[in-house]
mmCIF file of C-alpha atoms in Angstrom:
data_model
loop_
_atom_site.group_PDB
_atom_site.id
_atom_site.type_symbol
_atom_site.label_atom_id
_atom_site.label_comp_id
_atom_site.label_asym_id
_atom_site.label_seq_id
_atom_site.Cartn_x
_atom_site.Cartn_y
_atom_site.Cartn_z
ATOM 1 C CA GLY A 1 0.038 0.173 0.228
ATOM 2 C CA SER A 2 2.990 2.319 0.699
ATOM 3 C CA LEU A 3 4.285 1.682 -2.657
ATOM 4 C CA SER A 4 3.763 3.793 -5.408
ATOM 5 C CA HIS A 5 0.982 2.693 -7.993
ATOM 6 C CA ASN A 6 3.691 1.693 -11.031
ATOM 7 C CA ASP A 7 5.544 -0.057 -8.565
ATOM 8 C CA GLN A 8 2.824 -2.227 -7.202
ATOM 9 C CA LYS A 9 1.551 -2.867 -11.266
ATOM 10 C CA LYS A 10 5.045 -4.366 -11.581
ATOM 11 C CA ILE A 11 4.066 -7.142 -8.913
ATOM 12 C CA PHE A 12 2.069 -8.361 -12.053
ATOM 13 C CA GLU A 13 4.053 -7.937 -15.099
ATOM 14 C CA SER A 14 5.956 -11.143 -17.182
ATOM 15 C CA TYR A 15 10.134 -11.095 -16.991
ATOM 16 C CA SER A 16 12.627 -13.298 -18.602
ATOM 17 C CA ARG A 17 14.414 -14.158 -15.506
ATOM 18 C CA PRO A 18 12.909 -14.988 -11.598
ATOM 19 C CA LYS A 19 11.207 -12.547 -10.088
ATOM 20 C CA LEU A 20 11.226 -12.075 -5.868
ATOM 21 C CA ILE A 21 8.572 -10.158 -4.345
ATOM 22 C CA ILE A 22 8.176 -9.267 -0.996
ATOM 23 C CA PHE A 23 4.640 -9.757 0.170
ATOM 24 C CA THR A 24 2.664 -7.906 2.915
ATOM 25 C CA ARG A 25 -0.397 -8.888 4.532
ATOM 26 C CA ILE A 26 -2.894 -8.106 1.937
ATOM 27 C CA GLY A 27 -0.523 -10.066 -0.570
ATOM 28 C CA GLN A 28 -1.352 -13.139 2.226
ATOM 29 C CA THR A 29 -4.832 -13.275 1.912
ATOM 30 C CA ALA A 30 -6.108 -11.142 -1.198
ATOM 31 C CA ILE A 31 -3.919 -11.484 -4.141
ATOM 32 C CA THR A 32 -3.245 -14.550 -6.696
ATOM 33 C CA ILE A 33 -0.142 -14.099 -9.049
ATOM 34 C CA ASN A 34 0.332 -16.433 -11.971
ATOM 35 C CA ASP A 35 3.285 -18.925 -12.150
ATOM 36 C CA LEU A 36 4.065 -17.956 -8.404
ATOM 37 C CA LYS A 37 6.081 -21.134 -7.775
ATOM 38 C CA VAL A 38 8.026 -20.562 -4.102
ATOM 39 C CA VAL A 39 7.000 -19.007 -0.974
ATOM 40 C CA ILE A 40 9.154 -18.104 1.664
ATOM 41 C CA ASP A 41 7.327 -17.907 4.945
ATOM 42 C CA THR A 42 9.522 -15.735 7.375
ATOM 43 C CA GLY A 43 6.991 -16.812 10.711
ATOM 44 C CA TYR A 44 6.937 -13.068 11.293
ATOM 45 C CA ASP A 45 4.571 -10.317 10.245
ATOM 46 C CA ILE A 46 4.803 -6.057 11.222
ATOM 47 C CA ILE A 47 1.491 -5.416 13.082
ATOM 48 C CA ARG A 48 -0.249 -2.081 13.981
ATOM 49 C CA ALA A 49 -1.110 -1.717 17.845
ATOM 50 C CA TYR A 50 -2.208 0.323 20.350
ATOM 51 C CA ASN A 51 0.445 1.148 23.132
ATOM 52 C CA ARG A 52 -0.876 2.532 25.992
ATOM 53 C CA LYS A 53 2.344 3.881 27.434
ATOM 54 C CA LEU A 54 3.012 6.065 24.429
ATOM 55 C CA MET A 55 -0.783 6.612 23.897
ATOM 56 C CA LEU A 56 0.046 6.155 20.298
ATOM 57 C CA THR A 57 -0.552 2.957 17.208
ATOM 58 C CA VAL A 58 2.593 1.697 16.470
ATOM 59 C CA GLU A 59 4.287 -0.993 14.238
ATOM 60 C CA LYS A 60 5.863 -4.305 16.121
ATOM 61 C CA ARG A 61 7.026 -7.137 14.848
ATOM 62 C CA ASP A 62 5.106 -10.272 16.111
ATOM 63 C CA VAL A 63 4.870 -14.130 15.103
ATOM 64 C CA ILE A 64 2.404 -14.926 13.103
ATOM 65 C CA SER A 65 -0.545 -17.843 13.482
ATOM 66 C CA LYS A 66 -1.105 -20.750 12.370
ATOM 67 C CA SER A 67 -3.929 -19.737 9.722
ATOM 68 C CA ALA A 68 -1.891 -17.045 8.656
ATOM 69 C CA ALA A 69 0.560 -19.492 7.849
ATOM 70 C CA ASP A 70 -1.521 -21.397 5.958
ATOM 71 C CA GLN A 71 -2.539 -18.634 4.048
ATOM 72 C CA ARG A 72 1.071 -17.813 2.846
ATOM 73 C CA ALA A 73 1.692 -21.472 1.634
ATOM 74 C CA GLY A 74 -1.745 -21.533 -0.349
ATOM 75 C CA ARG A 75 -0.078 -18.048 -2.465
ATOM 76 C CA THR A 76 1.943 -20.568 -4.601
ATOM 77 C CA GLY A 77 0.676 -23.818 -5.880
ATOM 78 C CA ARG A 78 -2.693 -21.738 -7.217
ATOM 79 C CA THR A 79 -1.912 -22.168 -10.848
ATOM 80 C CA ALA A 80 1.160 -23.966 -10.990
ATOM 81 C CA PRO A 81 2.947 -26.437 -8.886
ATOM 82 C CA GLY A 82 4.679 -24.779 -6.120
ATOM 83 C CA LEU A 83 6.956 -24.493 -2.859
ATOM 84 C CA CYS A 84 6.540 -23.010 0.452
ATOM 85 C CA ILE A 85 10.019 -22.729 2.190
ATOM 86 C CA ARG A 86 9.094 -21.669 6.046
ATOM 87 C CA MET A 87 11.918 -20.708 8.188
ATOM 88 C CA TYR A 88 10.946 -22.089 11.140
ATOM 89 C CA SER A 89 10.702 -26.070 12.029
ATOM 90 C CA LYS A 90 7.515 -27.906 12.364
ATOM 91 C CA LYS A 91 8.198 -27.443 16.571
ATOM 92 C CA ASP A 92 7.769 -23.712 16.414
ATOM 93 C CA TYR A 93 4.991 -24.217 13.641
ATOM 94 C CA GLU A 94 3.088 -26.478 16.185
ATOM 95 C CA LYS A 95 3.716 -23.633 19.243
ATOM 96 C CA LEU A 96 1.701 -20.752 16.497
ATOM 97 C CA PRO A 97 -1.711 -19.735 18.063
ATOM 98 C CA HIS A 98 -3.993 -21.215 15.952
ATOM 99 C CA HIS A 99 -5.847 -17.752 14.799
ATOM 100 C CA ASP A 100 -4.400 -14.053 15.099
ATOM 101 C CA SER A 101 -5.876 -11.949 18.037
ATOM 102 C CA ALA A 102 -8.673 -9.946 17.184
ATOM 103 C CA ALA A 103 -8.380 -6.788 15.721
ATOM 104 C CA ILE A 104 -10.207 -5.316 18.518
ATOM 105 C CA LYS A 105 -7.662 -5.888 21.369
ATOM 106 C CA ARG A 106 -4.769 -4.121 19.260
ATOM 107 C CA TYR A 107 -6.473 -0.858 19.424
ATOM 108 C CA ASN A 108 -7.978 1.500 22.371
ATOM 109 C CA TYR A 109 -11.469 0.950 23.576
ATOM 110 C CA TYR A 110 -12.110 4.453 23.491
ATOM 111 C CA HIS A 111 -14.912 4.167 21.180
ATOM 112 C CA SER A 112 -16.375 0.792 21.780
ATOM 113 C CA ILE A 113 -16.781 2.357 25.527
ATOM 114 C CA LEU A 114 -18.539 5.733 24.457
ATOM 115 C CA GLN A 115 -20.919 3.094 22.436
ATOM 116 C CA LEU A 116 -21.579 1.045 25.898
ATOM 117 C CA LYS A 117 -22.332 3.869 27.919
ATOM 118 C CA ALA A 118 -24.144 5.746 25.263
ATOM 119 C CA ALA A 119 -26.524 2.163 25.232
ATOM 120 C CA GLY A 120 -27.229 2.170 28.776
ATOM 121 C CA VAL A 121 -24.386 -0.040 30.218
ATOM 122 C CA LYS A 122 -23.178 0.892 33.950
ATOM 123 C CA ASN A 123 -20.372 -1.770 35.056
ATOM 124 C CA LEU A 124 -17.991 -2.341 31.867
ATOM 125 C CA ILE A 125 -15.898 -4.671 34.182
ATOM 126 C CA LYS A 126 -18.878 -7.490 34.698
ATOM 127 C CA PHE A 127 -20.902 -6.899 31.481
ATOM 128 C CA LYS A 128 -21.284 -10.142 29.851
ATOM 129 C CA TYR A 129 -19.117 -9.715 26.930
ATOM 130 C CA LEU A 130 -19.177 -12.416 24.031
ATOM 131 C CA GLU A 131 -15.370 -13.402 25.625
ATOM 132 C CA LYS A 132 -14.746 -13.348 29.174
ATOM 133 C CA LEU A 133 -12.248 -10.258 29.923
ATOM 134 C CA THR A 134 -8.473 -11.236 31.016
ATOM 135 C CA GLU A 135 -6.802 -9.174 34.123
ATOM 136 C CA GLU A 136 -5.022 -7.560 31.409
ATOM 137 C CA ASP A 137 -8.363 -6.794 29.335
ATOM 138 C CA LYS A 138 -9.423 -5.266 32.714
ATOM 139 C CA ARG A 139 -6.564 -3.087 33.105
ATOM 140 C CA ASP A 140 -6.725 -1.725 29.771
ATOM 141 C CA LEU A 141 -10.375 -0.910 30.103
ATOM 142 C CA LYS A 142 -9.994 0.700 33.233
ATOM 143 C CA ALA A 143 -6.968 2.729 31.480
ATOM 144 C CA ASP A 144 -9.134 3.846 28.788
ATOM 145 C CA ILE A 145 -11.818 5.304 31.429
ATOM 146 C CA LYS A 146 -9.512 7.292 32.756
ATOM 147 C CA ILE A 147 -8.462 8.690 29.765
ATOM 148 C CA LEU A 148 -12.081 9.305 28.706
ATOM 149 C CA GLN A 149 -12.298 11.388 31.780
ATOM 150 C CA PHE A 150 -9.571 13.085 30.755
ATOM 151 C CA LEU A 151 -11.381 14.160 27.656
ATOM 152 C CA ASP A 152 -14.504 14.800 29.412
ATOM 153 C CA ALA A 153 -16.351 11.903 27.691
ATOM 154 C CA LEU A 154 -17.110 10.430 30.965
ATOM 155 C CA ASP A 155 -18.041 11.992 33.924
ATOM 156 C CA ARG A 156 -16.073 11.000 36.877
ATOM 157 C CA ASN A 157 -18.950 7.991 37.993
ATOM 158 C CA GLU A 158 -17.980 6.821 34.425
ATOM 159 C CA ASN A 159 -21.103 8.184 32.981
ATOM 160 C CA ILE A 160 -20.856 9.278 29.505
ATOM 161 C CA THR A 161 -21.539 13.130 29.322
ATOM 162 C CA GLU A 162 -23.085 15.679 26.646
ATOM 163 C CA LEU A 163 -19.682 15.559 24.800
ATOM 164 C CA GLY A 164 -19.102 12.119 24.585
ATOM 165 C CA LYS A 165 -22.731 11.566 23.336
ATOM 166 C CA ARG A 166 -21.000 13.956 20.251
ATOM 167 C CA PHE A 167 -18.321 12.219 20.105
ATOM 168 C CA VAL A 168 -20.194 8.661 19.978
ATOM 169 C CA GLN A 169 -21.618 10.527 16.395
ATOM 170 C CA PHE A 170 -17.928 10.235 15.067
ATOM 171 C CA THR A 171 -16.028 7.096 13.737
ATOM 172 C CA LEU A 172 -13.014 9.029 14.917
ATOM 173 C CA ASP A 173 -10.665 8.151 17.786
ATOM 174 C CA PRO A 174 -12.314 10.506 20.529
ATOM 175 C CA THR A 175 -8.747 12.208 21.082
ATOM 176 C CA LEU A 176 -9.647 13.352 17.513
ATOM 177 C CA SER A 177 -13.029 14.298 18.450
ATOM 178 C CA ARG A 178 -11.882 16.514 21.212
ATOM 179 C CA ALA A 179 -9.678 18.722 19.084
ATOM 180 C CA LEU A 180 -12.278 19.138 16.206
ATOM 181 C CA ALA A 181 -14.731 20.170 19.384
ATOM 182 C CA GLU A 182 -12.160 22.634 20.115
ATOM 183 C CA ALA A 183 -11.532 23.723 17.264
ATOM 184 C CA VAL A 184 -15.076 24.526 16.676
ATOM 185 C CA LYS A 185 -14.904 26.751 19.635
ATOM 186 C CA LEU A 186 -11.914 28.413 18.354
ATOM 187 C CA GLY A 187 -13.080 29.244 14.905
ATOM 188 C CA CYS A 188 -10.184 27.126 13.326
ATOM 189 C CA GLU A 189 -12.478 24.107 12.231
ATOM 190 C CA GLU A 190 -11.448 23.704 8.610
ATOM 191 C CA GLU A 191 -8.013 23.745 9.332
ATOM 192 C CA VAL A 192 -7.909 20.916 12.118
ATOM 193 C CA MET A 193 -10.206 19.017 9.819
ATOM 194 C CA ARG A 194 -7.463 19.006 7.075
ATOM 195 C CA MET A 195 -4.864 17.459 9.896
ATOM 196 C CA ILE A 196 -6.909 15.019 10.809
ATOM 197 C CA ALA A 197 -8.149 13.675 7.645
ATOM 198 C CA LEU A 198 -4.494 13.735 6.388
ATOM 199 C CA TYR A 199 -3.380 12.065 10.006
ATOM 200 C CA LEU A 200 -5.798 8.975 9.419
ATOM 201 C CA LYS A 201 -4.014 7.933 6.535
ATOM 202 C CA ASP A 202 -0.468 9.463 7.740
ATOM 203 C CA TRP A 203 1.165 5.741 8.114
ATOM 204 C CA LYS A 204 0.682 5.598 3.759
ATOM 205 C CA LEU A 205 1.490 8.960 3.500
ATOM 206 C CA TYR A 206 5.078 8.732 2.178
ATOM 207 C CA ILE A 207 6.265 6.203 -0.500
ATOM 208 C CA LYS A 208 8.074 3.238 0.716
ATOM 209 C CA ASN A 209 11.862 3.433 1.134
ATOM 210 C CA ALA A 210 11.409 7.481 0.818
ATOM 211 C CA HIS A 211 14.835 9.225 1.861
ATOM 212 C CA PRO A 212 14.289 10.864 5.608
ATOM 213 C CA THR A 213 15.338 13.781 4.598
ATOM 214 C CA THR A 214 12.003 14.358 2.344
ATOM 215 C CA LYS A 215 9.917 14.720 5.421
ATOM 216 C CA MET A 216 12.149 17.768 6.183
ATOM 217 C CA ASN A 217 10.711 19.771 3.189
ATOM 218 C CA PHE A 218 7.547 20.132 5.184
ATOM 219 C CA ALA A 219 8.895 20.442 8.618
ATOM 220 C CA LYS A 220 7.172 22.509 11.306
ATOM 221 C CA SER A 221 8.181 23.139 14.707
ATOM 222 C CA ASP A 222 5.081 23.512 15.855
ATOM 223 C CA GLY A 223 4.716 19.567 15.225
ATOM 224 C CA ASP A 224 3.646 17.163 12.911
ATOM 225 C CA PHE A 225 0.112 18.067 12.715
ATOM 226 C CA MET A 226 1.245 21.520 11.606
ATOM 227 C CA MET A 227 3.495 19.595 9.147
ATOM 228 C CA LEU A 228 0.102 17.848 7.789
ATOM 229 C CA GLY A 229 -1.744 20.716 7.320
ATOM 230 C CA LYS A 230 1.269 22.097 5.569
ATOM 231 C CA ILE A 231 1.210 19.394 3.174
ATOM 232 C CA TYR A 232 -2.581 19.362 2.594
ATOM 233 C CA LYS A 233 -2.742 22.650 2.428
ATOM 234 C CA THR A 234 -0.034 22.599 -0.739
ATOM 235 C CA TYR A 235 -1.821 19.739 -2.433
ATOM 236 C CA GLU A 236 -5.488 21.290 -1.762
ATOM 237 C CA SER A 237 -3.869 24.312 -4.150
ATOM 238 C CA PHE A 238 -2.697 22.040 -7.216
ATOM 239 C CA ILE A 239 -5.980 20.287 -7.266
ATOM 240 C CA LYS A 240 -8.106 23.458 -6.537
ATOM 241 C CA GLY A 241 -6.212 25.435 -9.597
ATOM 242 C CA GLU A 242 -6.726 21.823 -11.749
ATOM 243 C CA ARG A 243 -3.054 21.542 -11.840
ATOM 244 C CA TYR A 244 -3.300 17.838 -11.597
ATOM 245 C CA ASN A 245 0.283 17.124 -13.660
ATOM 246 C CA ALA A 246 1.822 19.446 -11.289
ATOM 247 C CA CYS A 247 0.460 17.748 -8.288
ATOM 248 C CA GLU A 248 1.589 14.165 -9.508
ATOM 249 C CA LYS A 249 4.853 15.856 -10.222
ATOM 250 C CA TRP A 250 4.984 17.494 -6.785
ATOM 251 C CA ALA A 251 4.147 14.298 -4.954
ATOM 252 C CA GLN A 252 6.726 12.385 -6.997
ATOM 253 C CA ASP A 253 9.592 14.866 -5.828
ATOM 254 C CA ASN A 254 8.670 14.570 -2.357
ATOM 255 C CA HIS A 255 8.079 11.179 -1.993
ATOM 256 C CA LEU A 256 4.246 11.109 -0.922
ATOM 257 C CA ASN A 257 1.705 8.795 -2.138
ATOM 258 C CA LEU A 258 -0.342 10.502 -3.971
ATOM 259 C CA LYS A 259 -3.220 8.045 -3.454
ATOM 260 C CA SER A 260 -3.182 8.940 0.139
ATOM 261 C CA LEU A 261 -3.671 12.437 -0.426
ATOM 262 C CA GLU A 262 -6.693 11.406 -2.188
ATOM 263 C CA ASN A 263 -7.840 9.340 0.111
ATOM 264 C CA ALA A 264 -7.377 11.923 2.548
ATOM 265 C CA GLU A 265 -10.007 14.289 0.570
ATOM 266 C CA ASP A 266 -12.519 11.738 0.710
ATOM 267 C CA SER A 267 -12.064 11.789 4.507
ATOM 268 C CA LEU A 268 -12.249 16.073 4.411
ATOM 269 C CA GLU A 269 -15.926 15.391 2.521
ATOM 270 C CA TRP A 270 -17.231 13.053 5.321
ATOM 271 C CA LEU A 271 -15.619 15.156 8.074
#
């Protein structure tokens, strides 16, 4: 997803010599390539997960599950005989979890908590979930409740506030919803919406392997959100002036993913 469109198309092109493809998770499940003869499975994956200490979504390396390993093996041998080479032993394979962890456990519970509170659930710890909460789940839930109280989305008795009810109407992270609510008060919602729209696509904003100094072209001493606002404002000036070729060249020169910018434009319209 972070490769340019032209680089992505090369995956399906034919070559006179062997071709090496570096797959991401989407290639594991959603793509079939003709004549793929060999898959090399490292046994690891890069996943995005919420770090409560940093209060950020970060990327980290983790072992895959058995179902993921079987999906990787299934990428070869579909249209021609193939082979899967696993860089781990059969004993290690048996130790892998059967399935990936539930996606909800890799992110914060902010929005889910507010939805349950808006539905009238009083005690989130004692609520009967489909799967019983572990002690770690309970700690994470309590930590996220404290953050929502800090954001004034829940009161000191853990009841949802009027502001919290407004947050439920958005599918945004409540931290972004709070920023937007404050922006409306200050009369700068247009600028903040641009920042949020691009922030939602930030992890795919730069083309893979872009030189670190490229980001300095847009660096702002006020912080990353101001930098995102600067990038989107420049992109917007090209689009409003219908200078599409110039916009594409600007994106290429700065190693920006034009598709992410276009998707951010859709997010802005939604906001």
